[in-house]
Amino acid sequence: DQQVKQNSPSLSVQEGRISILNCDYTNSMFDYFLWYKKYPAEGPTFLISISSIKDKNEDGRFTVFLNKSAKHLSLHIVPSQPGDSAVYFCAASDAVRGGSNYKLTFGKGTLLTVNP
Amino acid sequence: SQTIHQWPATLVQPVGSPLSLECTVEGTSNPNLYWYRQAAGRGLQLLFYSVGIGQISSEVPQNLSASRPQDRQFILSSKKLLLSDSGFYLCAWTARLAVYNEQFFGPGTRLTVL
């Protein structure tokens, strides 16, 4: 049972345009969502996150939107740059405040290619 | 600042041979530690996590085991490797008392089983 889904394995955009990466989840207990960026042969790096009490979080060129009713989140990159070309993973957590059992559930990733 | 190390970076092993991958974290105490595997064309699969020394939770049945002999050391092992164990292995950590658990990943180990 895949609780976090990234239905687009790949996405190709032109430099300077907007990249929109989508993610859907099924577990209504998830209350914290993260995006990671991964280059080949490297570990993922944390990009941006959002908690369920918000519907938008922005950091420079990156904005994450959360639609809880639809169980959907998206990552917008504006403007896209060739260096953004990487695999992007969506992850979700049902963080327990004060607990010690923290796990992230990852989607399968979307390969973003930004063409010059 | 915190850093996470993994070694070796790459490894080629024959089927049936043992495995030991090591992960260490610096600059933090009592972290939660995680082992993930990314198989070719697949997402990140959580293999094990640990909330303390000697405490290991396994997420999926497999040919691998994990140990945490010290607070900031996490080891992934196998007695006999299978072809299906090939993949990219990632170690990650998060702060124990973090309300929201952003995990930070190491550089990974590429394992090829022949």
PDB file of C-alpha atoms in Angstrom:
ATOM      1  CA  ASP A   1       0.000   0.000   0.000  1.00  0.00           C
ATOM      2  CA  GLN A   2       1.686   3.141  -1.236  1.00  0.00           C
ATOM      3  CA  GLN A   3       0.723   5.925   1.141  1.00  0.00           C
ATOM      4  CA  VAL A   4       2.665   8.649  -0.686  1.00  0.00           C
ATOM      5  CA  LYS A   5       2.367   8.765  -4.443  1.00  0.00           C
ATOM      6  CA  GLN A   6       4.217  10.745  -7.041  1.00  0.00           C
ATOM      7  CA  ASN A   7       2.411   9.781 -10.192  1.00  0.00           C
ATOM      8  CA  SER A   8       4.731  11.513 -12.634  1.00  0.00           C
ATOM      9  CA  PRO A   9       8.040   9.654 -12.942  1.00  0.00           C
ATOM     10  CA  SER A  10       9.519  12.507 -14.945  1.00  0.00           C
ATOM     11  CA  LEU A  11       8.969  16.134 -15.882  1.00  0.00           C
ATOM     12  CA  SER A  12      10.758  18.279 -18.437  1.00  0.00           C
ATOM     13  CA  VAL A  13      10.599  22.095 -18.456  1.00  0.00           C
ATOM     14  CA  GLN A  14      12.413  24.970 -20.100  1.00  0.00           C
ATOM     15  CA  GLU A  15      14.798  27.144 -18.154  1.00  0.00           C
ATOM     16  CA  GLY A  16      13.037  30.159 -16.697  1.00  0.00           C
ATOM     17  CA  ARG A  17       9.612  28.518 -16.666  1.00  0.00           C
ATOM     18  CA  ILE A  18       7.720  27.103 -13.703  1.00  0.00           C
ATOM     19  CA  SER A  19       8.193  23.497 -12.577  1.00  0.00           C
ATOM     20  CA  ILE A  20       5.279  21.929 -10.715  1.00  0.00           C
ATOM     21  CA  LEU A  21       5.857  18.634  -8.967  1.00  0.00           C
ATOM     22  CA  ASN A  22       2.869  16.843  -7.495  1.00  0.00           C
ATOM     23  CA  CYS A  23       2.380  14.459  -4.621  1.00  0.00           C
ATOM     24  CA  ASP A  24      -0.702  12.689  -3.229  1.00  0.00           C
ATOM     25  CA  TYR A  25      -1.100  10.893   0.071  1.00  0.00           C
ATOM     26  CA  THR A  26      -3.680   8.564   1.520  1.00  0.00           C
ATOM     27  CA  ASN A  27      -2.964   8.543   5.259  1.00  0.00           C
ATOM     28  CA  SER A  28      -5.051  11.228   6.964  1.00  0.00           C
ATOM     29  CA  MET A  29      -2.755  11.042   9.997  1.00  0.00           C
ATOM     30  CA  PHE A  30       0.119  12.636   8.088  1.00  0.00           C
ATOM     31  CA  ASP A  31       0.691  16.115   9.439  1.00  0.00           C
ATOM     32  CA  TYR A  32       4.088  17.122   8.144  1.00  0.00           C
ATOM     33  CA  PHE A  33       5.341  17.024   4.578  1.00  0.00           C
ATOM     34  CA  LEU A  34       8.776  17.443   3.120  1.00  0.00           C
ATOM     35  CA  TRP A  35      10.454  17.702  -0.252  1.00  0.00           C
ATOM     36  CA  TYR A  36      13.920  16.359  -0.883  1.00  0.00           C
ATOM     37  CA  LYS A  37      16.161  16.839  -3.882  1.00  0.00           C
ATOM     38  CA  LYS A  38      18.533  14.095  -4.968  1.00  0.00           C
ATOM     39  CA  TYR A  39      21.364  14.105  -7.478  1.00  0.00           C
ATOM     40  CA  PRO A  40      22.691  10.779  -8.814  1.00  0.00           C
ATOM     41  CA  ALA A  41      25.030   8.918  -6.463  1.00  0.00           C
ATOM     42  CA  GLU A  42      24.383  11.400  -3.644  1.00  0.00           C
ATOM     43  CA  GLY A  43      22.157  11.410  -0.588  1.00  0.00           C
ATOM     44  CA  PRO A  44      18.910  13.388  -0.705  1.00  0.00           C
ATOM     45  CA  THR A  45      19.057  16.946   0.591  1.00  0.00           C
ATOM     46  CA  PHE A  46      16.190  18.571   2.412  1.00  0.00           C
ATOM     47  CA  LEU A  47      14.543  21.285   0.362  1.00  0.00           C
ATOM     48  CA  ILE A  48      11.395  22.608   1.999  1.00  0.00           C
ATOM     49  CA  SER A  49       8.634  21.435   4.311  1.00  0.00           C
ATOM     50  CA  ILE A  50       5.128  22.296   5.403  1.00  0.00           C
ATOM     51  CA  SER A  51       3.046  21.395   8.409  1.00  0.00           C
ATOM     52  CA  SER A  52      -0.640  20.612   8.205  1.00  0.00           C
ATOM     53  CA  ILE A  53      -1.570  23.859   9.922  1.00  0.00           C
ATOM     54  CA  LYS A  54      -0.444  25.773   6.843  1.00  0.00           C
ATOM     55  CA  ASP A  55      -1.428  25.662   3.198  1.00  0.00           C
ATOM     56  CA  LYS A  56       1.643  27.364   1.780  1.00  0.00           C
ATOM     57  CA  ASN A  57       5.303  27.719   2.574  1.00  0.00           C
ATOM     58  CA  GLU A  58       7.775  29.679   0.511  1.00  0.00           C
ATOM     59  CA  ASP A  59      11.563  29.715   0.435  1.00  0.00           C
ATOM     60  CA  GLY A  60      13.138  31.683  -2.379  1.00  0.00           C
ATOM     61  CA  ARG A  61      12.296  30.054  -5.694  1.00  0.00           C
ATOM     62  CA  PHE A  62      10.585  27.130  -3.976  1.00  0.00           C
ATOM     63  CA  THR A  63       6.988  27.099  -2.763  1.00  0.00           C
ATOM     64  CA  VAL A  64       5.078  24.152  -1.383  1.00  0.00           C
ATOM     65  CA  PHE A  65       1.282  24.118  -1.390  1.00  0.00           C
ATOM     66  CA  LEU A  66      -0.819  21.794   0.725  1.00  0.00           C
ATOM     67  CA  ASN A  67      -4.460  20.916   0.060  1.00  0.00           C
ATOM     68  CA  LYS A  68      -5.508  18.785   3.006  1.00  0.00           C
ATOM     69  CA  SER A  69      -9.022  18.106   1.793  1.00  0.00           C
ATOM     70  CA  ALA A  70      -7.618  16.682  -1.429  1.00  0.00           C
ATOM     71  CA  LYS A  71      -4.646  15.059   0.327  1.00  0.00           C
ATOM     72  CA  HIS A  72      -2.425  16.704  -2.241  1.00  0.00           C
ATOM     73  CA  LEU A  73       0.700  18.796  -2.147  1.00  0.00           C
ATOM     74  CA  SER A  74       2.790  20.376  -4.827  1.00  0.00           C
ATOM     75  CA  LEU A  75       6.217  21.935  -5.166  1.00  0.00           C
ATOM     76  CA  HIS A  76       6.597  24.963  -7.416  1.00  0.00           C
ATOM     77  CA  ILE A  77       9.984  26.073  -8.645  1.00  0.00           C
ATOM     78  CA  VAL A  78      10.071  29.509 -10.243  1.00  0.00           C
ATOM     79  CA  PRO A  79      12.090  30.239 -12.267  1.00  0.00           C
ATOM     80  CA  SER A  80      13.487  26.818 -13.051  1.00  0.00           C
ATOM     81  CA  GLN A  81      17.228  26.545 -13.596  1.00  0.00           C
ATOM     82  CA  PRO A  82      19.314  23.771 -15.175  1.00  0.00           C
ATOM     83  CA  GLY A  83      20.885  23.108 -11.770  1.00  0.00           C
ATOM     84  CA  ASP A  84      17.430  22.139 -10.500  1.00  0.00           C
ATOM     85  CA  SER A  85      17.605  18.997 -12.629  1.00  0.00           C
ATOM     86  CA  ALA A  86      17.407  16.153 -10.114  1.00  0.00           C
ATOM     87  CA  VAL A  87      15.022  13.614  -8.629  1.00  0.00           C
ATOM     88  CA  TYR A  88      12.552  15.170  -6.218  1.00  0.00           C
ATOM     89  CA  PHE A  89      11.068  13.075  -3.432  1.00  0.00           C
ATOM     90  CA  CYS A  90       7.948  13.906  -1.513  1.00  0.00           C
ATOM     91  CA  ALA A  91       7.821  12.586   2.066  1.00  0.00           C
ATOM     92  CA  ALA A  92       5.233  12.589   4.815  1.00  0.00           C
ATOM     93  CA  SER A  93       5.201  12.033   8.548  1.00  0.00           C
ATOM     94  CA  ASP A  94       2.682  11.472  11.320  1.00  0.00           C
ATOM     95  CA  ALA A  95       5.011  13.078  13.846  1.00  0.00           C
ATOM     96  CA  VAL A  96       4.159  12.309  17.433  1.00  0.00           C
ATOM     97  CA  ARG A  97       4.905  15.273  19.646  1.00  0.00           C
ATOM     98  CA  GLY A  98       7.373  14.248  22.306  1.00  0.00           C
ATOM     99  CA  GLY A  99       7.654  10.723  21.016  1.00  0.00           C
ATOM    100  CA  SER A 100      10.719   8.883  19.820  1.00  0.00           C
ATOM    101  CA  ASN A 101       9.388   7.064  16.797  1.00  0.00           C
ATOM    102  CA  TYR A 102       9.876   9.312  13.817  1.00  0.00           C
ATOM    103  CA  LYS A 103       9.516   7.837  10.380  1.00  0.00           C
ATOM    104  CA  LEU A 104       9.121   9.369   6.965  1.00  0.00           C
ATOM    105  CA  THR A 105       7.186   7.743   4.174  1.00  0.00           C
ATOM    106  CA  PHE A 106       8.627   8.607   0.776  1.00  0.00           C
ATOM    107  CA  GLY A 107       7.139   8.694  -2.674  1.00  0.00           C
ATOM    108  CA  LYS A 108       9.004   7.107  -5.566  1.00  0.00           C
ATOM    109  CA  GLY A 109      10.298  10.411  -6.856  1.00  0.00           C
ATOM    110  CA  THR A 110       9.974  12.566  -9.958  1.00  0.00           C
ATOM    111  CA  LEU A 111      12.927  13.208 -12.244  1.00  0.00           C
ATOM    112  CA  LEU A 112      12.944  16.885 -13.174  1.00  0.00           C
ATOM    113  CA  THR A 113      14.923  17.940 -16.222  1.00  0.00           C
ATOM    114  CA  VAL A 114      15.345  21.654 -16.846  1.00  0.00           C
ATOM    115  CA  ASN A 115      16.475  22.337 -20.394  1.00  0.00           C
ATOM    116  CA  PRO A 116      18.644  25.391 -21.133  1.00  0.00           C
TER     117      PRO A 116
ATOM    118  CA  SER B   1      27.298  21.611  12.898  1.00  0.00           C
ATOM    119  CA  GLN B   2      26.163  18.076  12.361  1.00  0.00           C
ATOM    120  CA  THR B   3      27.686  15.800   9.754  1.00  0.00           C
ATOM    121  CA  ILE B   4      26.944  12.251   8.719  1.00  0.00           C
ATOM    122  CA  HIS B   5      29.471   9.881   7.195  1.00  0.00           C
ATOM    123  CA  GLN B   6      29.046   6.645   5.336  1.00  0.00           C
ATOM    124  CA  TRP B   7      31.627   4.211   4.094  1.00  0.00           C
ATOM    125  CA  PRO B   8      32.570   2.735   1.858  1.00  0.00           C
ATOM    126  CA  ALA B   9      31.263   4.926  -0.957  1.00  0.00           C
ATOM    127  CA  THR B  10      31.125   2.023  -3.403  1.00  0.00           C
ATOM    128  CA  LEU B  11      31.344  -1.708  -2.955  1.00  0.00           C
ATOM    129  CA  VAL B  12      31.307  -4.675  -5.301  1.00  0.00           C
ATOM    130  CA  GLN B  13      30.729  -8.003  -3.605  1.00  0.00           C
ATOM    131  CA  PRO B  14      30.115 -11.556  -4.812  1.00  0.00           C
ATOM    132  CA  VAL B  15      26.887 -13.366  -4.024  1.00  0.00           C
ATOM    133  CA  GLY B  16      27.135 -15.154  -0.701  1.00  0.00           C
ATOM    134  CA  SER B  17      29.757 -12.856   0.782  1.00  0.00           C
ATOM    135  CA  PRO B  18      29.204 -10.884   4.007  1.00  0.00           C
ATOM    136  CA  LEU B  19      28.460  -7.184   4.183  1.00  0.00           C
ATOM    137  CA  SER B  20      29.170  -4.417   6.643  1.00  0.00           C
ATOM    138  CA  LEU B  21      28.272  -0.787   5.942  1.00  0.00           C
ATOM    139  CA  GLU B  22      28.989   1.859   8.527  1.00  0.00           C
ATOM    140  CA  CYS B  23      27.356   5.164   9.315  1.00  0.00           C
ATOM    141  CA  THR B  24      28.470   7.700  11.895  1.00  0.00           C
ATOM    142  CA  VAL B  25      27.006  11.027  12.913  1.00  0.00           C
ATOM    143  CA  GLU B  26      28.940  13.928  14.416  1.00  0.00           C
ATOM    144  CA  GLY B  27      27.790  17.011  16.234  1.00  0.00           C
ATOM    145  CA  THR B  28      24.668  15.647  17.870  1.00  0.00           C
ATOM    146  CA  SER B  29      23.687  13.301  20.671  1.00  0.00           C
ATOM    147  CA  ASN B  30      20.946  10.693  20.934  1.00  0.00           C
ATOM    148  CA  PRO B  31      19.889  10.900  17.300  1.00  0.00           C
ATOM    149  CA  ASN B  32      17.330   8.657  15.686  1.00  0.00           C
ATOM    150  CA  LEU B  33      19.130   6.742  12.945  1.00  0.00           C
ATOM    151  CA  TYR B  34      17.791   5.183   9.770  1.00  0.00           C
ATOM    152  CA  TRP B  35      18.913   2.875   6.957  1.00  0.00           C
ATOM    153  CA  TYR B  36      17.249   3.219   3.562  1.00  0.00           C
ATOM    154  CA  ARG B  37      17.767   1.475   0.257  1.00  0.00           C
ATOM    155  CA  GLN B  38      17.114   2.911  -3.169  1.00  0.00           C
ATOM    156  CA  ALA B  39      16.967   0.140  -5.748  1.00  0.00           C
ATOM    157  CA  ALA B  40      17.382   1.011  -9.416  1.00  0.00           C
ATOM    158  CA  GLY B  41      14.388   3.035 -10.601  1.00  0.00           C
ATOM    159  CA  ARG B  42      12.711   2.828  -7.229  1.00  0.00           C
ATOM    160  CA  GLY B  43      11.999   5.147  -4.353  1.00  0.00           C
ATOM    161  CA  LEU B  44      13.492   5.200  -0.888  1.00  0.00           C
ATOM    162  CA  GLN B  45      12.632   2.143   1.154  1.00  0.00           C
ATOM    163  CA  LEU B  46      13.107   2.310   4.914  1.00  0.00           C
ATOM    164  CA  LEU B  47      14.964  -0.791   6.096  1.00  0.00           C
ATOM    165  CA  PHE B  48      15.732  -0.136   9.768  1.00  0.00           C
ATOM    166  CA  TYR B  49      15.510   2.610  12.319  1.00  0.00           C
ATOM    167  CA  SER B  50      16.944   3.030  15.788  1.00  0.00           C
ATOM    168  CA  VAL B  51      15.972   5.300  18.646  1.00  0.00           C
ATOM    169  CA  GLY B  52      18.871   4.327  20.888  1.00  0.00           C
ATOM    170  CA  ILE B  53      21.871   2.065  21.478  1.00  0.00           C
ATOM    171  CA  GLY B  54      20.934  -1.531  20.880  1.00  0.00           C
ATOM    172  CA  GLN B  55      17.391  -0.614  19.821  1.00  0.00           C
ATOM    173  CA  ILE B  56      16.641  -1.664  16.246  1.00  0.00           C
ATOM    174  CA  SER B  57      13.322  -1.784  14.449  1.00  0.00           C
ATOM    175  CA  SER B  58      13.024  -3.593  11.147  1.00  0.00           C
ATOM    176  CA  GLU B  59      10.578  -2.336   8.564  1.00  0.00           C
ATOM    177  CA  VAL B  60      10.698  -5.117   6.003  1.00  0.00           C
ATOM    178  CA  PRO B  61      11.776  -8.754   6.160  1.00  0.00           C
ATOM    179  CA  GLN B  62      15.003  -9.207   4.287  1.00  0.00           C
ATOM    180  CA  ASN B  63      18.463 -10.595   4.157  1.00  0.00           C
ATOM    181  CA  LEU B  64      19.935  -7.708   6.153  1.00  0.00           C
ATOM    182  CA  SER B  65      20.382  -6.768   9.789  1.00  0.00           C
ATOM    183  CA  ALA B  66      21.341  -3.600  11.616  1.00  0.00           C
ATOM    184  CA  SER B  67      23.123  -2.797  14.839  1.00  0.00           C
ATOM    185  CA  ARG B  68      23.814   0.294  16.872  1.00  0.00           C
ATOM    186  CA  PRO B  69      26.800  -0.391  19.107  1.00  0.00           C
ATOM    187  CA  GLN B  70      27.328   3.273  19.990  1.00  0.00           C
ATOM    188  CA  ASP B  71      25.085   6.322  20.194  1.00  0.00           C
ATOM    189  CA  ARG B  72      26.209   7.788  16.870  1.00  0.00           C
ATOM    190  CA  GLN B  73      27.147   4.627  14.987  1.00  0.00           C
ATOM    191  CA  PHE B  74      24.783   2.571  12.859  1.00  0.00           C
ATOM    192  CA  ILE B  75      25.872  -0.559  11.007  1.00  0.00           C
ATOM    193  CA  LEU B  76      24.114  -2.470   8.254  1.00  0.00           C
ATOM    194  CA  SER B  77      25.147  -6.098   7.820  1.00  0.00           C
ATOM    195  CA  SER B  78      24.481  -9.278   5.982  1.00  0.00           C
ATOM    196  CA  LYS B  79      25.899 -12.754   6.459  1.00  0.00           C
ATOM    197  CA  LYS B  80      25.337 -13.776   2.828  1.00  0.00           C
ATOM    198  CA  LEU B  81      24.558 -11.261   0.112  1.00  0.00           C
ATOM    199  CA  LEU B  82      21.951 -11.893  -2.576  1.00  0.00           C
ATOM    200  CA  LEU B  83      21.807 -10.370  -6.041  1.00  0.00           C
ATOM    201  CA  SER B  84      18.683  -8.511  -4.946  1.00  0.00           C
ATOM    202  CA  ASP B  85      20.678  -6.700  -2.250  1.00  0.00           C
ATOM    203  CA  SER B  86      22.249  -4.480  -4.899  1.00  0.00           C
ATOM    204  CA  GLY B  87      21.283  -0.852  -4.542  1.00  0.00           C
ATOM    205  CA  PHE B  88      22.130   2.514  -3.109  1.00  0.00           C
ATOM    206  CA  TYR B  89      22.152   2.470   0.690  1.00  0.00           C
ATOM    207  CA  LEU B  90      21.509   5.626   2.611  1.00  0.00           C
ATOM    208  CA  CYS B  91      21.895   6.409   6.279  1.00  0.00           C
ATOM    209  CA  ALA B  92      19.949   9.264   7.821  1.00  0.00           C
ATOM    210  CA  TRP B  93      19.547  10.904  11.199  1.00  0.00           C
ATOM    211  CA  THR B  94      17.078  13.136  12.946  1.00  0.00           C
ATOM    212  CA  ALA B  95      17.118  14.894  16.288  1.00  0.00           C
ATOM    213  CA  ARG B  96      15.483  12.781  18.973  1.00  0.00           C
ATOM    214  CA  LEU B  97      13.354  15.561  20.391  1.00  0.00           C
ATOM    215  CA  ALA B  98      12.421  17.175  17.097  1.00  0.00           C
ATOM    216  CA  VAL B  99       8.745  17.929  16.899  1.00  0.00           C
ATOM    217  CA  TYR B 100       8.908  17.685  13.158  1.00  0.00           C
ATOM    218  CA  ASN B 101      11.299  15.091  11.874  1.00  0.00           C
ATOM    219  CA  GLU B 102      13.408  16.418   9.091  1.00  0.00           C
ATOM    220  CA  GLN B 103      15.851  13.667   8.299  1.00  0.00           C
ATOM    221  CA  PHE B 104      19.343  14.411   7.081  1.00  0.00           C
ATOM    222  CA  PHE B 105      21.019  11.942   4.788  1.00  0.00           C
ATOM    223  CA  GLY B 106      24.542  10.738   4.321  1.00  0.00           C
ATOM    224  CA  PRO B 107      26.277  10.490   0.933  1.00  0.00           C
ATOM    225  CA  GLY B 108      25.277   6.865   0.427  1.00  0.00           C
ATOM    226  CA  THR B 109      26.983   3.588  -0.490  1.00  0.00           C
ATOM    227  CA  ARG B 110      26.556   2.038  -3.917  1.00  0.00           C
ATOM    228  CA  LEU B 111      26.501  -1.751  -3.480  1.00  0.00           C
ATOM    229  CA  THR B 112      26.745  -4.060  -6.458  1.00  0.00           C
ATOM    230  CA  VAL B 113      26.342  -7.767  -5.841  1.00  0.00           C
ATOM    231  CA  LEU B 114      27.660  -9.947  -8.675  1.00  0.00           C
TER     232      LEU B 114
END
